[in-house]
PDB file of C-alpha atoms in Angstrom:
ATOM      1  CA  ASP A   1      11.301   7.905  24.927  1.00 58.00           C
ATOM      2  CA  LEU A   2      12.792   4.441  24.365  1.00 72.00           C
ATOM      3  CA  ILE A   3      10.838   1.515  24.872  1.00 75.00           C
ATOM      4  CA  LEU A   4      12.954  -1.759  24.977  1.00 76.00           C
ATOM      5  CA  THR A   5      10.892  -4.952  25.462  1.00 78.00           C
ATOM      6  CA  VAL A   6      11.521  -8.768  25.920  1.00 78.00           C
ATOM      7  CA  GLU A   7      11.218  -9.395  22.503  1.00 74.00           C
ATOM      8  CA  ASP A   8      13.642  -7.076  21.345  1.00 73.00           C
ATOM      9  CA  LEU A   9      16.172  -8.603  23.872  1.00 75.00           C
ATOM     10  CA  ALA A  10      15.328 -12.043  22.805  1.00 72.00           C
ATOM     11  CA  GLU A  11      16.146 -10.722  19.321  1.00 70.00           C
ATOM     12  CA  GLU A  12      19.324  -8.885  20.061  1.00 73.00           C
ATOM     13  CA  ILE A  13      20.804 -12.524  21.525  1.00 74.00           C
ATOM     14  CA  VAL A  14      19.240 -15.242  19.185  1.00 69.00           C
ATOM     15  CA  GLY A  15      18.102 -13.269  15.813  1.00 66.00           C
ATOM     16  CA  GLU A  16      14.490 -12.528  14.435  1.00 62.00           C
ATOM     17  CA  LEU A  17      11.564 -13.942  16.080  1.00 59.00           C
ATOM     18  CA  THR A  18       8.168 -14.313  14.212  1.00 59.00           C
ATOM     19  CA  ASP A  19       4.955 -13.583  16.386  1.00 62.00           C
ATOM     20  CA  GLU A  20       1.429 -12.360  15.675  1.00 58.00           C
ATOM     21  CA  HIS A  21       2.582  -9.094  14.976  1.00 57.00           C
ATOM     22  CA  ASP A  22       4.545  -9.925  11.802  1.00 58.00           C
ATOM     23  CA  PRO A  23       3.122 -10.375   8.313  1.00 53.00           C
ATOM     24  CA  ALA A  24       1.526 -13.945   7.664  1.00 54.00           C
ATOM     25  CA  ASP A  25       2.784 -13.752   4.203  1.00 53.00           C
ATOM     26  CA  GLU A  26       6.392 -15.142   4.355  1.00 52.00           C
ATOM     27  CA  PHE A  27       7.163 -14.152   0.966  1.00 48.00           C
ATOM     28  CA  TYR A  28       6.769 -10.362   1.770  1.00 49.00           C
ATOM     29  CA  GLN A  29       9.777  -8.605   1.329  1.00 52.00           C
ATOM     30  CA  PRO A  30       9.647  -4.982   2.208  1.00 52.00           C
ATOM     31  CA  THR A  31      11.735  -2.509   0.490  1.00 57.00           C
ATOM     32  CA  PRO A  32      13.184  -0.087   2.432  1.00 57.00           C
ATOM     33  CA  ASP A  33      12.241   3.513   1.760  1.00 59.00           C
ATOM     34  CA  ASP A  34       9.542   2.818  -0.684  1.00 64.00           C
ATOM     35  CA  GLY A  35       6.777   4.121   1.443  1.00 68.00           C
ATOM     36  CA  ILE A  36       5.201   1.334   1.851  1.00 83.00           C
ATOM     37  CA  TRP A  37       4.202  -0.890   4.885  1.00 88.00           C
ATOM     38  CA  VAL A  38       2.328  -3.875   5.415  1.00 89.00           C
ATOM     39  CA  MET A  39       1.605  -4.708   9.341  1.00 90.00           C
ATOM     40  CA  SER A  40      -1.106  -6.201  11.732  1.00 90.00           C
ATOM     41  CA  GLY A  41      -4.039  -4.017  12.355  1.00 92.00           C
ATOM     42  CA  GLU A  42      -3.017  -4.509  16.206  1.00 91.00           C
ATOM     43  CA  VAL A  43       0.185  -2.508  15.741  1.00 91.00           C
ATOM     44  CA  HIS A  44       0.226   0.696  18.159  1.00 91.00           C
ATOM     45  CA  VAL A  45       0.121   4.279  16.834  1.00 91.00           C
ATOM     46  CA  ASP A  46       2.831   5.293  18.160  1.00 89.00           C
ATOM     47  CA  GLU A  47       5.001   2.549  16.770  1.00 88.00           C
ATOM     48  CA  VAL A  48       3.512   3.476  13.496  1.00 87.00           C
ATOM     49  CA  GLU A  49       4.580   6.852  13.763  1.00 88.00           C
ATOM     50  CA  ARG A  50       8.144   5.680  14.841  1.00 85.00           C
ATOM     51  CA  ALA A  51       8.435   3.927  11.996  1.00 83.00           C
ATOM     52  CA  LEU A  52       6.949   5.887   9.235  1.00 84.00           C
ATOM     53  CA  HIS A  53       8.470   9.010  10.846  1.00 84.00           C
ATOM     54  CA  VAL A  54       5.229  11.121  10.461  1.00 87.00           C
ATOM     55  CA  GLU A  55       2.408  12.516  13.252  1.00 90.00           C
ATOM     56  CA  LEU A  56      -0.992  10.979  12.883  1.00 92.00           C
ATOM     57  CA  PRO A  57      -4.126  11.910  14.067  1.00 92.00           C
ATOM     58  CA  GLU A  58      -4.929  11.607  17.584  1.00 92.00           C
ATOM     59  CA  GLY A  59      -7.905  10.070  18.623  1.00 92.00           C
ATOM     60  CA  ASP A  60     -10.216   7.716  20.872  1.00 93.00           C
ATOM     61  CA  PHE A  61      -8.097   4.838  19.219  1.00 93.00           C
ATOM     62  CA  GLU A  62      -4.462   2.833  20.342  1.00 93.00           C
ATOM     63  CA  THR A  63      -3.933   0.527  17.236  1.00 93.00           C
ATOM     64  CA  VAL A  64      -3.551   1.270  13.552  1.00 94.00           C
ATOM     65  CA  ALA A  65      -7.024  -0.747  13.065  1.00 95.00           C
ATOM     66  CA  GLY A  66      -8.652   1.924  15.395  1.00 96.00           C
ATOM     67  CA  LEU A  67      -7.032   4.685  13.556  1.00 96.00           C
ATOM     68  CA  ILE A  68      -8.347   3.031  10.136  1.00 96.00           C
ATOM     69  CA  ILE A  69     -12.117   2.386  11.455  1.00 96.00           C
ATOM     70  CA  ASP A  70     -12.345   6.090  13.050  1.00 96.00           C
ATOM     71  CA  ALA A  71     -10.785   7.546   9.377  1.00 95.00           C
ATOM     72  CA  HIS A  72     -13.208   5.357   7.827  1.00 96.00           C
ATOM     73  CA  GLY A  73     -16.511   6.279  10.009  1.00 95.00           C
ATOM     74  CA  SER A  74     -17.520   2.355  10.101  1.00 95.00           C
ATOM     75  CA  LEU A  75     -16.335  -0.691  10.019  1.00 95.00           C
ATOM     76  CA  PRO A  76     -14.122  -1.043   6.673  1.00 96.00           C
ATOM     77  CA  GLU A  77     -14.241  -4.290   4.587  1.00 96.00           C
ATOM     78  CA  GLN A  78     -11.371  -6.209   3.253  1.00 95.00           C
ATOM     79  CA  GLY A  79     -10.155  -4.162  -0.035  1.00 95.00           C
ATOM     80  CA  ASP A  80     -11.356  -0.607   1.782  1.00 96.00           C
ATOM     81  CA  VAL A  81      -8.696   1.982   0.803  1.00 96.00           C
ATOM     82  CA  VAL A  82      -9.026   5.286   3.301  1.00 96.00           C
ATOM     83  CA  GLU A  83      -7.274   7.750   3.139  1.00 95.00           C
ATOM     84  CA  ILE A  84      -5.857   9.514   6.292  1.00 94.00           C
ATOM     85  CA  GLU A  85      -4.961  13.329   6.344  1.00 92.00           C
ATOM     86  CA  LEU A  86      -2.069  13.805   8.504  1.00 90.00           C
ATOM     87  CA  PRO A  87      -1.715  16.749  11.022  1.00 88.00           C
ATOM     88  CA  VAL A  88       0.229  19.743   9.493  1.00 80.00           C
ATOM     89  CA  GLU A  89       3.737  20.269  11.039  1.00 70.00           C
ATOM     90  CA  GLY A  90       4.124  23.726  13.303  1.00 63.00           C
ATOM     91  CA  ALA A  91       6.285  25.181  10.895  1.00 57.00           C
ATOM     92  CA  ASP A  92       4.092  24.343   8.070  1.00 53.00           C
ATOM     93  CA  LEU A  93       1.697  26.741   9.717  1.00 55.00           C
ATOM     94  CA  VAL A  94       3.990  29.753   9.306  1.00 60.00           C
ATOM     95  CA  ALA A  95       4.991  29.200   5.878  1.00 59.00           C
ATOM     96  CA  ASP A  96       4.660  31.978   3.342  1.00 67.00           C
ATOM     97  CA  GLU A  97       2.629  29.681   1.044  1.00 71.00           C
ATOM     98  CA  PRO A  98       0.275  27.168   2.223  1.00 67.00           C
ATOM     99  CA  VAL A  99       1.052  23.694   2.565  1.00 68.00           C
ATOM    100  CA  GLU A 100      -0.696  20.736   1.290  1.00 77.00           C
ATOM    101  CA  PRO A 101      -1.620  18.417   3.723  1.00 77.00           C
ATOM    102  CA  GLN A 102       0.282  15.057   3.394  1.00 86.00           C
ATOM    103  CA  ILE A 103      -1.841  11.901   3.292  1.00 92.00           C
ATOM    104  CA  LEU A 104      -1.622   8.358   4.697  1.00 92.00           C
ATOM    105  CA  ARG A 105      -3.302   5.487   2.302  1.00 95.00           C
ATOM    106  CA  ALA A 106      -4.610   2.526   4.573  1.00 95.00           C
ATOM    107  CA  GLU A 107      -5.784  -0.453   2.310  1.00 95.00           C
ATOM    108  CA  VAL A 108      -7.447  -2.826   4.674  1.00 96.00           C
ATOM    109  CA  LEU A 109      -5.722  -6.486   3.675  1.00 94.00           C
ATOM    110  CA  GLU A 110      -7.500  -9.071   5.940  1.00 94.00           C
ATOM    111  CA  VAL A 111     -10.588  -8.335   8.346  1.00 95.00           C
ATOM    112  CA  GLU A 112     -11.020 -10.252  11.587  1.00 93.00           C
ATOM    113  CA  HIS A 113     -14.175 -10.313  13.575  1.00 92.00           C
ATOM    114  CA  TYR A 114     -15.289  -7.123  11.740  1.00 93.00           C
ATOM    115  CA  VAL A 115     -11.854  -5.535  12.413  1.00 94.00           C
ATOM    116  CA  PRO A 116      -8.727  -4.995   9.789  1.00 95.00           C
ATOM    117  CA  SER A 117      -6.054  -7.641  10.793  1.00 94.00           C
ATOM    118  CA  ARG A 118      -3.770  -6.721   8.129  1.00 93.00           C
ATOM    119  CA  VAL A 119      -3.424  -3.585   6.367  1.00 94.00           C
ATOM    120  CA  ARG A 120      -1.098  -1.855   4.051  1.00 93.00           C
ATOM    121  CA  LEU A 121      -0.203   1.899   4.771  1.00 92.00           C
ATOM    122  CA  THR A 122       1.599   3.878   1.932  1.00 92.00           C
ATOM    123  CA  LEU A 123       2.755   7.409   2.013  1.00 88.00           C
ATOM    124  CA  PRO A 124       2.396   8.254  -1.502  1.00 80.00           C
ATOM    125  CA  GLU A 125       4.845  11.213  -1.641  1.00 71.00           C
ATOM    126  CA  GLN A 126       7.415   8.726  -0.490  1.00 58.00           C
ATOM    127  CA  GLU A 127       6.035   5.983  -2.769  1.00 51.00           C
ATOM    128  CA  ALA A 128       6.128   8.759  -5.911  1.00 51.00           C
ATOM    129  CA  ALA A 129       9.863   9.803  -4.646  1.00 52.00           C
ATOM    130  CA  HIS A 130      11.067   6.019  -4.806  1.00 48.00           C
ATOM    131  CA  GLU A 131       9.676   5.339  -8.611  1.00 54.00           C
ATOM    132  CA  ASP A 132      11.155   8.136  -9.744  1.00 53.00           C
ATOM    133  CA  THR A 133      14.800   6.909  -8.286  1.00 49.00           C
ATOM    134  CA  PRO A 134      16.681   4.931 -11.113  1.00 52.00           C
ATOM    135  CA  ALA A 135      17.227   1.353 -10.029  1.00 49.00           C
ATOM    136  CA  ASP A 136      20.729   0.220  -9.855  1.00 49.00           C
ATOM    137  CA  GLU A 137      20.499  -1.670 -13.009  1.00 49.00           C
ATOM    138  CA  ASP A 138      19.551   1.582 -14.980  1.00 51.00           C
ATOM    139  CA  VAL A 139      22.454   3.485 -13.489  1.00 47.00           C
ATOM    140  CA  ALA A 140      24.711   0.941 -14.171  1.00 49.00           C
ATOM    141  CA  ALA A 141      23.415   0.835 -17.693  1.00 49.00           C
ATOM    142  CA  ASP A 142      23.323   4.350 -18.186  1.00 50.00           C
ATOM    143  CA  GLU A 143      27.251   4.445 -16.999  1.00 51.00           C
ATOM    144  CA  ASP A 144      27.913   1.932 -19.928  1.00 52.00           C
ATOM    145  CA  VAL A 145      26.349   3.898 -22.596  1.00 48.00           C
ATOM    146  CA  ALA A 146      28.311   7.196 -21.187  1.00 50.00           C
ATOM    147  CA  ALA A 147      31.407   4.892 -21.551  1.00 51.00           C
ATOM    148  CA  ASP A 148      30.806   3.644 -24.771  1.00 52.00           C
ATOM    149  CA  ASP A 149      30.059   7.198 -25.661  1.00 51.00           C
ATOM    150  CA  GLN A 150      33.511   8.266 -24.535  1.00 51.00           C
ATOM    151  CA  GLU A 151      35.100   5.689 -26.540  1.00 53.00           C
ATOM    152  CA  ASP A 152      33.378   6.260 -29.687  1.00 52.00           C
ATOM    153  CA  ARG A 153      34.565  10.178 -29.597  1.00 49.00           C
ATOM    154  CA  ARG A 154      38.463   9.128 -29.233  1.00 50.00           C
TER     155      ARG A 154
END
């Protein structure tokens, strides 16, 4: 189930290529595993599923913009936030306790011709987990304090 594009091959040879699917903000630097993705509304739903490692609802749409329009029930405007309930996994259906459905939050950043052209997708659970993880500086500072405490005890 691997799809290889000409762009993928070219990027392997010459490095990263910029195209219409890349963020327009050249200063945007994604943070790995923070649960937040900024992308074009034209990105196909199956690509989003692979990138986010989640299953998205099925419907009469092919792109993330179509998914957002479907979930919103109409054409969203810039700044609108749509919460999309993700399908429950089969294993969760047989769990002893009810499982809270996972939510994908979609914020419309830009609209072109009435359709979301740039969106920010957030998985709140991953975002919260990322915020609860101490930053490298905090860990280093904690280690310094622990070392100082051990010296004081000697």
